[in-house]
Amino acid sequence: MSYARAWKAIHLQPTDRVAQLENLDHPLFMQELIGYDPWDNPIQAYADVYKALDVDWIIAIPRRVVRLNEGESKREGADGTLYTEWGLSGSSWRQRYLFREVESVLKYDPIANEQGEELVTPEYNQKVLDNRRADQELMGDACMVTGVYYTTLFQFPIMVFGWELFLEAAAGEPERFQRVLEGFAEVSRRNLTAWAAEDVDLVFLHDDIAIERGMVFRPEWYRKRLFPLYERLLEPLKAKPRTKVAFVSDGDYSRVFDDLVALGFDGFVINGCMDLGGIARRFGERIFLAGNVNTVVLTLGSPEDVVKEVRRCLDEAKPAAGYFIHAGGDLPHNIPLDNVRAYFDAVATLGQRR
């Protein structure tokens, strides 16, 4: 059973083949696997595909379907969110924010939330929890479904204020902005207390603290401003002996990796711009790892390149007691069909351990 394989991997126990975490959104490949058009019943299609592929850990089954009309390059939702093509579920980004100047950011109280920002509300958090539970019920013991707590702390002001205002406030008025950051930390602590009450095997936390070239701020900023607040919001989860906690960020967060391990995270998604082999050698007996497959190789390379990329990740991850192979940029619709076939075939073949 794939749930059992995922459980073993997060507990650093041997598995019969390499465990696998994937976010697949490739309608042509999906139809080839399940024998029907995934647009007809997307939720069931995702479930059937993940079962057919024997994937062990998934984040979620998308509930949003975005099918653009001919000639459309994007579509705007009622709330101002923009959507563009990305498999079945679409890719989204926000353009409208409730804040227009730095002073309004510095005066904002995330706990009182007088402006009515939906992302900060307990109801929004509960909806994410309810969806995770429904997805796990649909998948049963076929795989582990974690959902993702997306706005752990650094991500909260990005999502609420937008990058520009967040950076201007955090860099220009760090002492005043700290009160706002502490408010977001308290919101996350309350939200993660609800996640802890679910008593699940794995909670997955997302926070985009880095970009492709490295950290957004100097590491000292995180150590002074962010990580002490991480300790507090992680407390409800770390109080649950059964629950493991995994972390993911965009980009290369290598410069603070030791700090994150020291905070008590049990596992990490390692992006393609990071040194999987070095991390596995240093920490592989203490934490589980996932990722490092470069989606650029899957998209632009040949099937032979894809096989080499899978082999590279499996070789570099050998020192890690628990490892999930994973395409860090996900598996969207624009990967050539031959390459996505080659990827799953290579994982199935090269990932065997018996």
mmCIF file of N, CA and C in Angstrom, residues 110-111 119-122 124-125 129 148-157 160 180-196 203 205-207 226 229-237:
data_model
loop_
_atom_site.group_PDB
_atom_site.id
_atom_site.type_symbol
_atom_site.label_atom_id
_atom_site.label_comp_id
_atom_site.label_asym_id
_atom_site.label_seq_id
_atom_site.Cartn_x
_atom_site.Cartn_y
_atom_site.Cartn_z
ATOM 1 N N PRO A 110 -3.191 41.667 11.910
ATOM 2 C CA PRO A 110 -3.724 40.435 11.325
ATOM 3 C C PRO A 110 -4.741 39.728 12.209
ATOM 4 N N ILE A 111 -4.654 39.902 13.510
ATOM 5 C CA ILE A 111 -5.581 39.216 14.408
ATOM 6 C C ILE A 111 -6.958 39.883 14.362
ATOM 7 N N LEU A 119 -7.754 35.452 3.655
ATOM 8 C CA LEU A 119 -6.696 34.486 3.942
ATOM 9 C C LEU A 119 -6.405 34.346 5.434
ATOM 10 N N VAL A 120 -6.719 35.372 6.205
ATOM 11 C CA VAL A 120 -6.382 35.395 7.622
ATOM 12 C C VAL A 120 -7.480 34.775 8.483
ATOM 13 N N THR A 121 -8.623 34.504 7.920
ATOM 14 C CA THR A 121 -9.769 34.072 8.723
ATOM 15 C C THR A 121 -9.702 32.596 9.106
ATOM 16 N N PRO A 122 -10.237 32.225 10.255
ATOM 17 C CA PRO A 122 -10.319 30.812 10.626
ATOM 18 C C PRO A 122 -11.140 29.997 9.622
ATOM 19 N N TYR A 124 -11.243 30.284 6.379
ATOM 20 C CA TYR A 124 -10.394 29.904 5.243
ATOM 21 C C TYR A 124 -9.531 28.702 5.617
ATOM 22 N N ASN A 125 -8.936 28.762 6.788
ATOM 23 C CA ASN A 125 -8.114 27.654 7.246
ATOM 24 C C ASN A 125 -8.939 26.373 7.370
ATOM 25 N N LEU A 129 -8.533 22.515 5.642
ATOM 26 C CA LEU A 129 -8.543 21.276 6.423
ATOM 27 C C LEU A 129 -9.642 20.325 5.951
ATOM 28 N N VAL A 148 -1.556 21.383 2.238
ATOM 29 C CA VAL A 148 -0.389 22.207 2.525
ATOM 30 C C VAL A 148 -0.853 23.461 3.260
ATOM 31 N N TYR A 149 -0.194 23.753 4.370
ATOM 32 C CA TYR A 149 -0.437 25.030 5.032
ATOM 33 C C TYR A 149 0.461 26.039 4.342
ATOM 34 N N TYR A 150 -0.130 26.875 3.494
ATOM 35 C CA TYR A 150 0.617 27.632 2.490
ATOM 36 C C TYR A 150 1.237 28.910 3.049
ATOM 37 N N THR A 151 0.610 29.534 4.018
ATOM 38 C CA THR A 151 1.027 30.865 4.465
ATOM 39 C C THR A 151 1.701 30.816 5.831
ATOM 40 N N THR A 152 2.661 29.950 5.993
ATOM 41 C CA THR A 152 3.253 29.704 7.307
ATOM 42 C C THR A 152 3.630 31.001 8.024
ATOM 43 N N LEU A 153 4.445 31.850 7.415
ATOM 44 C CA LEU A 153 4.751 33.136 8.045
ATOM 45 C C LEU A 153 5.285 34.149 7.036
ATOM 46 N N PHE A 154 6.392 33.868 6.392
ATOM 47 C CA PHE A 154 6.934 34.764 5.363
ATOM 48 C C PHE A 154 5.933 34.941 4.222
ATOM 49 N N GLN A 155 5.209 33.873 3.917
ATOM 50 C CA GLN A 155 4.261 33.906 2.802
ATOM 51 C C GLN A 155 3.025 34.737 3.115
ATOM 52 N N PHE A 156 2.681 34.868 4.377
ATOM 53 C CA PHE A 156 1.468 35.612 4.736
ATOM 54 C C PHE A 156 1.521 37.061 4.225
ATOM 55 N N PRO A 157 2.557 37.841 4.555
ATOM 56 C CA PRO A 157 2.580 39.206 4.028
ATOM 57 C C PRO A 157 2.734 39.288 2.520
ATOM 58 N N VAL A 160 -0.900 38.800 1.404
ATOM 59 C CA VAL A 160 -1.845 39.822 1.857
ATOM 60 C C VAL A 160 -1.512 41.204 1.292
ATOM 61 N N VAL A 180 3.596 43.460 12.931
ATOM 62 C CA VAL A 180 2.712 42.847 11.937
ATOM 63 C C VAL A 180 3.087 41.377 11.749
ATOM 64 N N LEU A 181 4.382 41.108 11.663
ATOM 65 C CA LEU A 181 4.842 39.732 11.487
ATOM 66 C C LEU A 181 4.450 38.875 12.689
ATOM 67 N N GLU A 182 4.543 39.435 13.866
ATOM 68 C CA GLU A 182 4.126 38.697 15.067
ATOM 69 C C GLU A 182 2.627 38.414 15.042
ATOM 70 N N GLY A 183 1.857 39.333 14.493
ATOM 71 C CA GLY A 183 0.425 39.078 14.343
ATOM 72 C C GLY A 183 0.148 37.916 13.404
ATOM 73 N N PHE A 184 0.854 37.878 12.274
ATOM 74 C CA PHE A 184 0.703 36.749 11.355
ATOM 75 C C PHE A 184 1.136 35.441 12.016
ATOM 76 N N ALA A 185 2.193 35.510 12.820
ATOM 77 C CA ALA A 185 2.652 34.303 13.516
ATOM 78 C C ALA A 185 1.580 33.781 14.459
ATOM 79 N N GLU A 186 0.872 34.678 15.141
ATOM 80 C CA GLU A 186 -0.194 34.249 16.043
ATOM 81 C C GLU A 186 -1.350 33.632 15.262
ATOM 82 N N VAL A 187 -1.689 34.222 14.104
ATOM 83 C CA VAL A 187 -2.726 33.627 13.258
ATOM 84 C C VAL A 187 -2.309 32.219 12.847
ATOM 85 N N SER A 188 -1.057 32.056 12.428
ATOM 86 C CA SER A 188 -0.591 30.737 12.014
ATOM 87 C C SER A 188 -0.562 29.756 13.179
ATOM 88 N N ARG A 189 -0.197 30.244 14.354
ATOM 89 C CA ARG A 189 -0.213 29.347 15.520
ATOM 90 C C ARG A 189 -1.624 28.834 15.777
ATOM 91 N N ARG A 190 -2.616 29.710 15.704
ATOM 92 C CA ARG A 190 -3.999 29.292 15.906
ATOM 93 C C ARG A 190 -4.430 28.318 14.808
ATOM 94 N N ASN A 191 -4.068 28.633 13.583
ATOM 95 C CA ASN A 191 -4.419 27.739 12.473
ATOM 96 C C ASN A 191 -3.758 26.377 12.634
ATOM 97 N N LEU A 192 -2.486 26.378 12.996
ATOM 98 C CA LEU A 192 -1.766 25.109 13.118
ATOM 99 C C LEU A 192 -2.188 24.332 14.361
ATOM 100 N N THR A 193 -2.772 25.001 15.326
ATOM 101 C CA THR A 193 -3.395 24.272 16.435
ATOM 102 C C THR A 193 -4.560 23.437 15.910
ATOM 103 N N ALA A 194 -5.314 23.993 14.950
ATOM 104 C CA ALA A 194 -6.398 23.229 14.317
ATOM 105 C C ALA A 194 -5.838 22.082 13.487
ATOM 106 N N TRP A 195 -4.716 22.312 12.788
ATOM 107 C CA TRP A 195 -4.083 21.228 12.025
ATOM 108 C C TRP A 195 -3.604 20.120 12.971
ATOM 109 N N ALA A 196 -3.039 20.501 14.096
ATOM 110 C CA ALA A 196 -2.558 19.507 15.061
ATOM 111 C C ALA A 196 -3.699 18.655 15.593
ATOM 112 N N VAL A 203 2.245 16.800 8.430
ATOM 113 C CA VAL A 203 1.765 18.135 8.093
ATOM 114 C C VAL A 203 2.829 18.803 7.230
ATOM 115 N N LEU A 205 4.282 22.222 5.542
ATOM 116 C CA LEU A 205 4.289 23.676 5.670
ATOM 117 C C LEU A 205 5.058 24.312 4.509
ATOM 118 N N HIS A 206 4.468 25.341 3.941
ATOM 119 C CA HIS A 206 5.059 26.063 2.819
ATOM 120 C C HIS A 206 5.358 27.493 3.242
ATOM 121 N N ASP A 207 6.542 27.994 2.862
ATOM 122 C CA ASP A 207 6.900 29.382 3.126
ATOM 123 C C ASP A 207 8.001 29.777 2.140
ATOM 124 N N LEU A 226 12.361 36.040 11.866
ATOM 125 C CA LEU A 226 11.422 34.988 11.434
ATOM 126 C C LEU A 226 11.501 33.726 12.275
ATOM 127 N N LEU A 229 9.875 33.246 15.656
ATOM 128 C CA LEU A 229 8.424 33.118 15.547
ATOM 129 C C LEU A 229 8.040 31.729 15.035
ATOM 130 N N TYR A 230 8.870 31.136 14.186
ATOM 131 C CA TYR A 230 8.641 29.749 13.760
ATOM 132 C C TYR A 230 8.538 28.833 14.975
ATOM 133 N N GLU A 231 9.431 29.019 15.928
ATOM 134 C CA GLU A 231 9.425 28.155 17.118
ATOM 135 C C GLU A 231 8.059 28.167 17.786
ATOM 136 N N ARG A 232 7.461 29.346 17.891
ATOM 137 C CA ARG A 232 6.171 29.455 18.567
ATOM 138 C C ARG A 232 5.053 28.817 17.755
ATOM 139 N N LEU A 233 5.010 29.078 16.463
ATOM 140 C CA LEU A 233 3.884 28.538 15.689
ATOM 141 C C LEU A 233 4.012 27.031 15.461
ATOM 142 N N LEU A 234 5.227 26.493 15.590
ATOM 143 C CA LEU A 234 5.412 25.043 15.453
ATOM 144 C C LEU A 234 5.023 24.274 16.717
ATOM 145 N N GLU A 235 4.896 24.961 17.835
ATOM 146 C CA GLU A 235 4.663 24.279 19.114
ATOM 147 C C GLU A 235 3.465 23.334 19.100
ATOM 148 N N PRO A 236 2.299 23.722 18.558
ATOM 149 C CA PRO A 236 1.164 22.778 18.583
ATOM 150 C C PRO A 236 1.445 21.497 17.814
ATOM 151 N N LEU A 237 2.191 21.596 16.710
ATOM 152 C CA LEU A 237 2.504 20.406 15.921
ATOM 153 C C LEU A 237 3.549 19.542 16.606
#
